[in-house]
Coordinates of C-alpha atoms in Angstrom, one line a residue:
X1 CA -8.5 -24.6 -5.4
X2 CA -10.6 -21.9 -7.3
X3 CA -14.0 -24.3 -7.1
X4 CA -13.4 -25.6 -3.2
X5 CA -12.7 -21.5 -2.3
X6 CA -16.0 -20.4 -4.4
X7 CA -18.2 -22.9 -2.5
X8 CA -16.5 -22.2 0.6
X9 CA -17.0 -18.1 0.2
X10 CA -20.7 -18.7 -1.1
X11 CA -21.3 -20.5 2.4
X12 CA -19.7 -17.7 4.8
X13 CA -22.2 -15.6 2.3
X14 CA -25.0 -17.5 3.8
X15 CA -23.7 -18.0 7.2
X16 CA -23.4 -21.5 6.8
X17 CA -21.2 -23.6 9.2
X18 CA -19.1 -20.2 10.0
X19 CA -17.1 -22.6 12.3
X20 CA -15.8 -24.7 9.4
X21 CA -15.7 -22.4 6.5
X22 CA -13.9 -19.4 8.4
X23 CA -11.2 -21.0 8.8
X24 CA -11.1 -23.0 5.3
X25 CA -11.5 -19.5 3.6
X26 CA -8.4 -17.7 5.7
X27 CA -6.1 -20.5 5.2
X28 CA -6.5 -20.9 1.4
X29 CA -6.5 -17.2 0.9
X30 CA -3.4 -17.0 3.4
X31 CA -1.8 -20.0 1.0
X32 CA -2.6 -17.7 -2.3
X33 CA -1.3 -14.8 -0.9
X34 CA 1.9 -16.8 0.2
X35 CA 2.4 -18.3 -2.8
X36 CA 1.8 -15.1 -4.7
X37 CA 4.7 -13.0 -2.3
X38 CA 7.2 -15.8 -3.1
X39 CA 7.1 -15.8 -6.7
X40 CA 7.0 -12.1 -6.4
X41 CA 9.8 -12.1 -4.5
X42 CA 11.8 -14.2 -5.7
X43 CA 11.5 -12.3 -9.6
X44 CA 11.7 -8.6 -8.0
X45 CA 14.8 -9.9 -5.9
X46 CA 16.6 -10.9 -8.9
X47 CA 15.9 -7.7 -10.9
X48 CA 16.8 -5.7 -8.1
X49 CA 20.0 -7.6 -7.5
X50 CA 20.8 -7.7 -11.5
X51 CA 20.5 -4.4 -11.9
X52 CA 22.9 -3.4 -8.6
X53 CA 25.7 -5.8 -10.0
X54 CA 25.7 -4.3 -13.6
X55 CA 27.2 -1.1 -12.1
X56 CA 29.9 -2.5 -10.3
X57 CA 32.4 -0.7 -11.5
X58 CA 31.1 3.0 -12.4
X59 CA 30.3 4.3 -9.5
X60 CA 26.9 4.8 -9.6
X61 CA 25.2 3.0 -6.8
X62 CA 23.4 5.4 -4.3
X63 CA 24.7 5.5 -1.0
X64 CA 21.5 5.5 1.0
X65 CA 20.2 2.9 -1.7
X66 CA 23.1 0.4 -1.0
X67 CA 22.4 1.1 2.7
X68 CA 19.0 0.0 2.5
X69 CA 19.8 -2.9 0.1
X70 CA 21.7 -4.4 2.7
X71 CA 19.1 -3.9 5.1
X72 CA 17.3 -5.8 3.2
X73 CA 19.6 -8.7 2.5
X74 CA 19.7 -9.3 6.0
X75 CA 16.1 -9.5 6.8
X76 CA 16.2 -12.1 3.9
X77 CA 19.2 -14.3 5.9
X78 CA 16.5 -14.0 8.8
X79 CA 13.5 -15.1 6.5
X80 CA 15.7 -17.8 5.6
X81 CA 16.9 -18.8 9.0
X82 CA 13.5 -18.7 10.6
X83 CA 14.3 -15.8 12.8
X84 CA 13.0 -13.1 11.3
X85 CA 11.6 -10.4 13.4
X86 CA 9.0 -8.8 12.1
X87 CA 9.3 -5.5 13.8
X88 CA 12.6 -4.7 12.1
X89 CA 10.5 -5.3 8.8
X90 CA 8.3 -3.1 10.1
X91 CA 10.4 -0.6 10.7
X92 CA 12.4 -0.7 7.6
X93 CA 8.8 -0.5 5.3
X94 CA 8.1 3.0 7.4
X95 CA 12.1 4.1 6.7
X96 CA 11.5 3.4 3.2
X97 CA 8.3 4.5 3.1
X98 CA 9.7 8.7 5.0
X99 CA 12.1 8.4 2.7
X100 CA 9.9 8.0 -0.6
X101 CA 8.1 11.1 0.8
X102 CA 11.7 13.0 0.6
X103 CA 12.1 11.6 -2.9
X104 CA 8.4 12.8 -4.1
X105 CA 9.1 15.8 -2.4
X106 CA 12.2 16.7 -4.9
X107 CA 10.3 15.1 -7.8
X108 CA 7.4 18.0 -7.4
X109 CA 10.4 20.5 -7.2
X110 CA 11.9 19.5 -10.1
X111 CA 8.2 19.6 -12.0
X112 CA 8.1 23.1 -11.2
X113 CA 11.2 24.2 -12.6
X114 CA 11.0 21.9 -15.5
X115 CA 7.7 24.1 -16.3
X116 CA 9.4 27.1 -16.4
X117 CA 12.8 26.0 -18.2
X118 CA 9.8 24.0 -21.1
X119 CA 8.9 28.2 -21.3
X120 CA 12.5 29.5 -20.9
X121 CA 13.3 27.4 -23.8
X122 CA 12.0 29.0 -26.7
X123 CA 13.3 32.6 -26.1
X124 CA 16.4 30.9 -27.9
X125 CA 14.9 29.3 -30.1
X126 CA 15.6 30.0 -34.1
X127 CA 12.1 31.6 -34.9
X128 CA 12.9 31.1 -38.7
X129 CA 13.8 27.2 -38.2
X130 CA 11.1 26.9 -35.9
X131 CA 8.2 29.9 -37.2
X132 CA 4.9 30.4 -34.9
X133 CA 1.9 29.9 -36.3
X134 CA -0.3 32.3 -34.2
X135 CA -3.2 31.6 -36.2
X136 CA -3.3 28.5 -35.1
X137 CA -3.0 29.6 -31.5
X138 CA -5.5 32.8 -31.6
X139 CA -8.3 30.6 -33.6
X140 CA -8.1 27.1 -33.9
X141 CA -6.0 25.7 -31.1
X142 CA -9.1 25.9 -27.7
X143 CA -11.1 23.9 -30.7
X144 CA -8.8 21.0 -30.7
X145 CA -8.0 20.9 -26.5
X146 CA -12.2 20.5 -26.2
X147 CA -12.2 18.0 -29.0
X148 CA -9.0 16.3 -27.3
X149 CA -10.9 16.6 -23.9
X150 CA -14.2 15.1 -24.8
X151 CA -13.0 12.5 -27.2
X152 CA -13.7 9.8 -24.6
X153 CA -16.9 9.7 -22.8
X154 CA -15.2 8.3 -19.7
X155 CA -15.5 10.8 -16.6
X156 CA -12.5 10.0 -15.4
X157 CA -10.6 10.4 -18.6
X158 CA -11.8 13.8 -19.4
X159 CA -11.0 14.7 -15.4
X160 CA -7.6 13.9 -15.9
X161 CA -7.4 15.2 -19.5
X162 CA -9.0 18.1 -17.9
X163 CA -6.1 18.3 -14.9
X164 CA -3.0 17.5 -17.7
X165 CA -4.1 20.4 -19.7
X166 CA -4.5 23.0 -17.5
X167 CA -1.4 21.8 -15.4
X168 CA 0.7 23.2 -19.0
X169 CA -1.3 26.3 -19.9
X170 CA 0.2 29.9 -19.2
X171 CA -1.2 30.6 -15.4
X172 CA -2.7 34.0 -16.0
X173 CA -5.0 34.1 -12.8
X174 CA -4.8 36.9 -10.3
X175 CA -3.5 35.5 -6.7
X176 CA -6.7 36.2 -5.3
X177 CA -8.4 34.6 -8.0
X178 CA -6.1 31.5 -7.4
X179 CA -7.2 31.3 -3.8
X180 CA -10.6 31.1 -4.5
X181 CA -10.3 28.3 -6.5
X182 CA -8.0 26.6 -3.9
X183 CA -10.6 27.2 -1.1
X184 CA -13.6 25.9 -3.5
X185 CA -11.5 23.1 -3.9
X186 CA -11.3 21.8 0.4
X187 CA -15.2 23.0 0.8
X188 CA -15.8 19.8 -1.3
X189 CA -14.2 18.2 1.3
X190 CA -16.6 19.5 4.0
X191 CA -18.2 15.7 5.6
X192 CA -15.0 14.0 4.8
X193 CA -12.7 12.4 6.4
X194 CA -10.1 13.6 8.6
X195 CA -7.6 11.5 7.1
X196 CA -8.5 12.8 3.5
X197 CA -8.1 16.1 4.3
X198 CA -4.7 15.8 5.7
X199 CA -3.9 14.0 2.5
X200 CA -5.2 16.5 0.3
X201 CA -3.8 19.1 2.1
X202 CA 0.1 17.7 1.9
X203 CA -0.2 17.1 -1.8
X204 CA -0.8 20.5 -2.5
X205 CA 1.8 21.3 -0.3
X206 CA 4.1 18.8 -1.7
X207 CA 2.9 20.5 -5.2
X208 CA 3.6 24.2 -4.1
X209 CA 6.8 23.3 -2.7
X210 CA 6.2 24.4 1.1
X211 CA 6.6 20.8 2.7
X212 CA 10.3 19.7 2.0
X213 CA 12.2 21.5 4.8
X214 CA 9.5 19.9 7.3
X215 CA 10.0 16.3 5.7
X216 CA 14.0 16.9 5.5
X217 CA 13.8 17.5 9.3
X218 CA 11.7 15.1 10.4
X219 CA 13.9 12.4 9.2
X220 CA 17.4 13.8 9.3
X221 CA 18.3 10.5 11.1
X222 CA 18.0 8.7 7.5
X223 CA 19.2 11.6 4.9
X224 CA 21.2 14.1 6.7
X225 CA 23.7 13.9 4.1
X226 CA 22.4 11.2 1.4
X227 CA 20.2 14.1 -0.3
X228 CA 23.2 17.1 -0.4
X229 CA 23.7 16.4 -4.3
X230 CA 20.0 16.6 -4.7
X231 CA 19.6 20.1 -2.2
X232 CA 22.3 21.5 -4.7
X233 CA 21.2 21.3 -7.5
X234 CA 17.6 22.8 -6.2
X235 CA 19.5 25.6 -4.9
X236 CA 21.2 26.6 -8.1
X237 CA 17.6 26.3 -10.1
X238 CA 15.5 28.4 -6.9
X239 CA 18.6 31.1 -7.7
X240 CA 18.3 31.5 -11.2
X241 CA 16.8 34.9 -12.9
X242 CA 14.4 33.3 -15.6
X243 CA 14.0 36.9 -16.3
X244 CA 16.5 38.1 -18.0
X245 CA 18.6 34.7 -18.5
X246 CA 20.9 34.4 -21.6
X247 CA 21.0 31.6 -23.7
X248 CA 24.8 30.3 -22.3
X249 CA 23.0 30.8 -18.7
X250 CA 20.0 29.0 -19.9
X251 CA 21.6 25.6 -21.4
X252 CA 23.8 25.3 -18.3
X253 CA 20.9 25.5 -15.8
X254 CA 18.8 23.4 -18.3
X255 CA 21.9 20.6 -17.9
X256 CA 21.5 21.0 -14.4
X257 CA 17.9 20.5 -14.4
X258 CA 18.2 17.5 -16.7
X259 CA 20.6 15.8 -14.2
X260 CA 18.2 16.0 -11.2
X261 CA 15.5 14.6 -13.0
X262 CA 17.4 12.2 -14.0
X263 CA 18.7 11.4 -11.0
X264 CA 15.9 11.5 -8.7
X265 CA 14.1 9.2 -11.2
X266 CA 16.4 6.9 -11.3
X267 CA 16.4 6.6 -7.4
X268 CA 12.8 6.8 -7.5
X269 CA 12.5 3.5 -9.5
X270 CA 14.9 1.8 -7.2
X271 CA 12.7 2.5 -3.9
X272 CA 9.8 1.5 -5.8
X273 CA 11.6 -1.7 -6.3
X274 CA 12.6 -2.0 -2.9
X275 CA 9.4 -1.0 -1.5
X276 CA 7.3 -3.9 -3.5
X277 CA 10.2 -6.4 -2.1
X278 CA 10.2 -5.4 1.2
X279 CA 6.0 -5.7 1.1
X280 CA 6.1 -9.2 -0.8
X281 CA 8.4 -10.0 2.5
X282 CA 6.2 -8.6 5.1
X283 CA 3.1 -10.6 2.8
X284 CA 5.4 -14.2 2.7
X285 CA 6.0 -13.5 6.6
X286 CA 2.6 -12.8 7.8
X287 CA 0.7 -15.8 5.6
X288 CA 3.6 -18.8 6.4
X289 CA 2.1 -19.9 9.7
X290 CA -1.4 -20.1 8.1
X291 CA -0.9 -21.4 4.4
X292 CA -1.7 -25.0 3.8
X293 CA 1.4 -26.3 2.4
X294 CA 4.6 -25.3 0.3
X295 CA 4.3 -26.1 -3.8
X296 CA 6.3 -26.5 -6.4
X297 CA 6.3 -22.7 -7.0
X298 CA 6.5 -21.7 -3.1
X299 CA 9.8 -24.4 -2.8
X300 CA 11.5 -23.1 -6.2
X301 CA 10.9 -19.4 -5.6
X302 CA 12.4 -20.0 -1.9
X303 CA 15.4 -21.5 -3.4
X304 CA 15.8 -18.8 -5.9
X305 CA 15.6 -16.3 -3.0
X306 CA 18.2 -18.2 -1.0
X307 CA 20.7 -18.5 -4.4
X308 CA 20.9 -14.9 -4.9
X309 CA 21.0 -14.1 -1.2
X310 CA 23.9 -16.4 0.1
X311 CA 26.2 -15.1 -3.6
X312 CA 25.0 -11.8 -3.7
X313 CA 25.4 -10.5 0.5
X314 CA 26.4 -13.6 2.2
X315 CA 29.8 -14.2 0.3
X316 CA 30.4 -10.4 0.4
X317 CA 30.2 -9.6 3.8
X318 CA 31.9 -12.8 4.4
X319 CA 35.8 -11.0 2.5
X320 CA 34.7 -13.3 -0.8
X321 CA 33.6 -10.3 -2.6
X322 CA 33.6 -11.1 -6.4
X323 CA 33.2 -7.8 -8.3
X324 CA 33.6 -10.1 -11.7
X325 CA 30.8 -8.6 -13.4
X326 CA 30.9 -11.8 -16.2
X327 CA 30.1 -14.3 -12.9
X328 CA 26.8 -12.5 -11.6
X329 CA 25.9 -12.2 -15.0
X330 CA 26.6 -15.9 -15.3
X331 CA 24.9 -16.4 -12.0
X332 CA 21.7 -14.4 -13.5
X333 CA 21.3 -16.2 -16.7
X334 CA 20.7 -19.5 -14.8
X335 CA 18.1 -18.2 -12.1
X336 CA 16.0 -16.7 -15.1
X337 CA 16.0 -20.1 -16.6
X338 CA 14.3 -21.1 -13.6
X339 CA 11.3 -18.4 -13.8
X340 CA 9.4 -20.6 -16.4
X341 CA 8.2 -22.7 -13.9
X342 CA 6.3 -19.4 -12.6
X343 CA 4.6 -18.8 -16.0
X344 CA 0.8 -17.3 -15.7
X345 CA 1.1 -18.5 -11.8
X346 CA 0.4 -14.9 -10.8
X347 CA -2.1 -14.3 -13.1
X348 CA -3.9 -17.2 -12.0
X349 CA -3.9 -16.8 -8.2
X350 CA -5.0 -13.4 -8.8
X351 CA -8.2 -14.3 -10.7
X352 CA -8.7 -16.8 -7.5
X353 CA -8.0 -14.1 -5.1
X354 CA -9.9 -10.7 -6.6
X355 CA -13.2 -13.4 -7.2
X356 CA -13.0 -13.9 -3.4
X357 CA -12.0 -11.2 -1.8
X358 CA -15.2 -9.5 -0.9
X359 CA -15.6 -12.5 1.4
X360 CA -13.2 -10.9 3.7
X361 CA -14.9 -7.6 4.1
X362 CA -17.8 -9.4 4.9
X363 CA -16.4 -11.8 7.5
X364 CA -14.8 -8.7 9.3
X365 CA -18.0 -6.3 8.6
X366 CA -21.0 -9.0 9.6
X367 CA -19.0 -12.4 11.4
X368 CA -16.3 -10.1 13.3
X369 CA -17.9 -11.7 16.9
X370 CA -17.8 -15.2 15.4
X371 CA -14.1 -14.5 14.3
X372 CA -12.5 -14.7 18.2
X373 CA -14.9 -17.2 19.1
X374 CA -13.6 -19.5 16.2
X375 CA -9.9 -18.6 17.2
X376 CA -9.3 -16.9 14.0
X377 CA -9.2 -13.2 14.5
X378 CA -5.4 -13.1 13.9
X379 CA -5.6 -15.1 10.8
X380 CA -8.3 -12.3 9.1
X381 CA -6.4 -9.5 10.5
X382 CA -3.5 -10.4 8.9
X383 CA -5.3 -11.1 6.1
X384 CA -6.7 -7.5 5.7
X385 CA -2.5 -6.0 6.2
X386 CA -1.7 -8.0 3.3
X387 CA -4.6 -7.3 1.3
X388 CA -3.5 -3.6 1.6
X389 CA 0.1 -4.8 1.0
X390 CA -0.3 -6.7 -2.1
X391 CA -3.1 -3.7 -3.3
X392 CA -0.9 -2.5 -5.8
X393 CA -0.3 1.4 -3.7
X394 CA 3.6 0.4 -3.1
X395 CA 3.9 2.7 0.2
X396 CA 0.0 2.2 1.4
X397 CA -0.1 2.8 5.7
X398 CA -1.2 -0.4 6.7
X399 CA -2.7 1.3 10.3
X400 CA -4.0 4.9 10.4
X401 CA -4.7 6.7 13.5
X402 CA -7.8 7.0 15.2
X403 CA -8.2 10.4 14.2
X404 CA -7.5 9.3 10.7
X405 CA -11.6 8.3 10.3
X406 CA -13.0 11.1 12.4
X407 CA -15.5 13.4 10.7
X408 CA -14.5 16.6 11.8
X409 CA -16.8 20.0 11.7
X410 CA -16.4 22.2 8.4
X411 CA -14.5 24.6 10.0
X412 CA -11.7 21.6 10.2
X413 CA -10.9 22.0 6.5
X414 CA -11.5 25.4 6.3
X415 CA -8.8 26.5 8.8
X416 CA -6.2 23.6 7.1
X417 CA -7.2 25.8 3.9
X418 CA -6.3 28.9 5.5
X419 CA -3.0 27.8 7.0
X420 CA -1.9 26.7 3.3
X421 CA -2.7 29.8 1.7
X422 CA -1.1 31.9 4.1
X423 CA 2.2 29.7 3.8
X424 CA 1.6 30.0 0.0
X425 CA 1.4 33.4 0.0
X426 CA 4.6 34.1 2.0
X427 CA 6.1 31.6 -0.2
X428 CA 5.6 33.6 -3.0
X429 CA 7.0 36.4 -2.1
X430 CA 10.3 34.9 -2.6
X431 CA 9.4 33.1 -6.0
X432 CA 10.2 35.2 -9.3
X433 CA 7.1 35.2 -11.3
X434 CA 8.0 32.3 -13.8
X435 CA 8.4 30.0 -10.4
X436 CA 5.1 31.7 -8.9
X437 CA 3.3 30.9 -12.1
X438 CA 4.8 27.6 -12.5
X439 CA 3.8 26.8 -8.9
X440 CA -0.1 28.0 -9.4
X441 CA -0.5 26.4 -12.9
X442 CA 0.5 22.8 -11.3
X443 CA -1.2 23.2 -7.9
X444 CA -4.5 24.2 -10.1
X445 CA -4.0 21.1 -11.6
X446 CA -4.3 19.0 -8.5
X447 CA -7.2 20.3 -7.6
X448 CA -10.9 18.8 -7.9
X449 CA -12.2 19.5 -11.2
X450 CA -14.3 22.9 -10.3
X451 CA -16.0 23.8 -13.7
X452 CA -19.6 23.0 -14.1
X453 CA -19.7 22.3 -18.0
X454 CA -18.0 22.3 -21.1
X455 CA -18.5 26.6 -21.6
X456 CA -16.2 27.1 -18.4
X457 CA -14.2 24.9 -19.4
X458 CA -13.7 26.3 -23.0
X459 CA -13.8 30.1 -21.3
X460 CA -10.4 28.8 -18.7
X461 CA -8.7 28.0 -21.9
X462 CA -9.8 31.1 -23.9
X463 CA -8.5 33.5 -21.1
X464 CA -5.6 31.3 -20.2
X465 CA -4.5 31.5 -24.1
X466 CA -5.4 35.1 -24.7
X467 CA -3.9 36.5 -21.7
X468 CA -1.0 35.3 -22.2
X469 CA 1.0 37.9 -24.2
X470 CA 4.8 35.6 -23.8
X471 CA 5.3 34.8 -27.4
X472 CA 8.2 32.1 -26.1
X473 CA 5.8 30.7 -23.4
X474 CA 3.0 30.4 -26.4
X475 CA 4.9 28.7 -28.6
X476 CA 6.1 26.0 -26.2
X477 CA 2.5 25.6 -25.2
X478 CA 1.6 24.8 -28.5
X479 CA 4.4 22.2 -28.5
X480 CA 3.4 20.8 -25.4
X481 CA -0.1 19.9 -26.0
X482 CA 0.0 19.4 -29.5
X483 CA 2.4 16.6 -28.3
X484 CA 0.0 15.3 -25.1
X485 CA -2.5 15.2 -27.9
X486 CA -1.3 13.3 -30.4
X487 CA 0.6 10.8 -27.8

């Protein structure tokens, strides 16, 4: 297929018999991409369902996860049926998608207090088991972060070398100082997109933890209750005095602390997965009607779908539950004896598809007139959906607004600038200063690298390291970076 689809794309290139090769191109990238959401499928179904059946027993499953799960396993007996409607798909990639934003909104949370505790930390440490060497720190130590930074010539690297670093050293700028920065930061986003400014605008908020009660609310339909466990523990760390804590206080929190991470990741990992299922479904759903045939692959991955579908959901909602952990395992071992047959198949169509893609950017940018008048508009629209589904960005939005693309005045992302600040600073004003600090230090780090050359650069780290007079914070910055350097 890779030769006839080269030819095929190098004529739409040249505009030659657009009537023919349109519709040759959509169909055998629709039967690629069909092929590729099967196997995909089929292999991220299993994991998913393996790893829900190994906890039978211990009481670990996730209550909005199990919900969603079986969400899922229904729109799979519809797939499989043939009476799938794609707007319930549709609807449960958005619910999964608000929810993921709930989830990322706890993970930044939890980033900002596992900052402080990192700092916290060392106050108890044993200073003759573990001595300083403020030597080190004072002389040598901004030496080896520039060395560290520039050791790859890579723009992109050193940016995010750049970003890691000064996300973990001590935040010694002045507020006002701060919101400079932060306002430098959105005029580089004067000419830009609407869209990209709204994005930009709720990571940092994400980041300086101002946008979780807004997410919460907006989908208290989904998680009214789900995330209490979650809202708990974030209210015993927002609490705490880092202050003065004692060392009893400290380890309890820190256990605390450990748990939500924990936690939250773990349920992170598990939307992931369901996310990438429930877009390898949307993909298989879309391309069907247009792919040119089933395979080997497409057939086996189908009946592998259908195997763990009908024992794992069908038989249960049907009273034949089997909590017998030894017969899924049973059951597992002989689907994975089946996933041979997909060996290198998804490396393969890849290579076919990422060669020809471009072809479909130009169709839509140069042929998009010829596309309706060659009855295959549909075909390349859903083509560009699943491009954007199968892109790799699990919880991408496959349709923006208008508004999303408008270009609006500089005075668009200057007022979204002001608006955060101000919520920032009010926000603050309830934040003890290790939180404060915490907060600063990681938003700084999401912001557009704003230094010039390698001297302001090397100056940030001077004054970050000097001004810092916290012999427990030095020490675990020290620790920390050493260790991003050397891993």
């Amino acid at each position: 297929m890779m030769k006839d689809l080269d030819v095929i794309s190098s004529k739409i290139s040249k505009g030659q018999n657009l009537n023919i090769h349109l519709e040759k191109y959509g169909r055998s990238m629709a039967s690629l991409y069909h092929a590729l959401s099967l196997v995909k499928l089929s292999m991220n179904y299993y994991t998913v369902c393996d790893i829900y059946y190994d906890k039978i027993g211990d009481n670990e499953q996730d209550g909005l996860y199990v919900k969603l799960y079986n969400r899922f396993h229904l729109l799979i007996q519809h797939y499989l049926d043939n009476q799938m409607d794609i707007e319930q798909l549709k609807v449960m990639r958005q619910d999964v998608i608000d929810i993921m934003s709930v989830v990322v909104s706890f993970v930044d949370q939890l980033r900002i207090y596992e900052y402080v505790f990192n700092r916290v930390e060392y106050q108890f440490r044993d200073k003759e088991e573990y001595p300083f060497d403020k030597e080190y720190y004072n002389t040598y130590f901004t030496n080896d972060l520039i060395h560290y930074i520039f050791s790859e010539k890579d723009n992109v690297v050193v940016n995010s070398k750049i970003a890691r670093i000064i996300g973990q050293l001590p935040m010694r700028l002045s507020k006002d100082r701060f919101f400079s920065y932060v306002r430098e930061a959105f005029s580089l986003y004067h000419g830009a997109q609407k869209g990209s400014i709204d994005d930009f605008e709720y990571s940092i908020r994400s980041t300086a933890m101002l946008s979780v009660s807004k997410k919460q609310a907006d989908h208290t339909a989904i998680d009214e209750h789900y995330f209490d466990e979650y809202k708990k523990i974030m209210d015993i760390l927002a609490n705490a005095d880092y202050k003065t804590m004692d060392a009893a206080t400290y380890y309890k929190l820190d256990k605390e602390l450990k748990i939500g991470i924990e936690k939250i990741n773990n349920f992170s990992d598990n939307m992931v997965l369901l996310a990438q299922l429930v877009n390898d479904l949307y993909t298989a759903v879309l391309m069907e009607p247009y792919s040119i045939g089933s395979t080997t692959q497409t057939i086996l991955a189908k009946e592998i779908i259908s195997i763990i579908n009908n024992q794992c959901f069908v038989s249960q909602t049907d009273g034949a539950s089997n909590n017998d952990i030894f017969y899924y395992r049973k059951l597992f071992e002989k689907i994975a004896d089946k996933f041979v047959t997909f060996e290198g198949i998804q490396e393969n169509i890849l290579s076919i598809v990422e060669k020809n893609e471009y072809v479909l950017d130009d169709a839509w940018d140069i042929y998009k007139d010829k596309l309706e008048t060659f009855g295959v508009k549909e075909l390349f629209e859903s083509l560009k959906i699943v491009t954007k589904l199968q892109s790799g960005s699990d919880f991408v939005v496959l349709e923006n607004d208008a508004s999303y693309a408008e270009i609006p005045d500089n005075s668009y992302a200057d007022k979204v600038c002001e608006s955060l600040i101000n919520d920032m600073q009010k926000a603050f004003k309830t934040l003890g200063q290790p939180v404060k600090r915490a907060v600063m230090a990681t938003v700084f780090s999401q912001l557009p690298v704003l230094f010039n050359n390698t001297d302001e650069i090397q100056n940030y780290i001077n004054m970050s390291l000097i001004q810092c007079r916290d012999e427990a914070e030095q020490m675990a910055v020290v620790e920390i970076l050493k260790s991003m350097m050397e891993g």
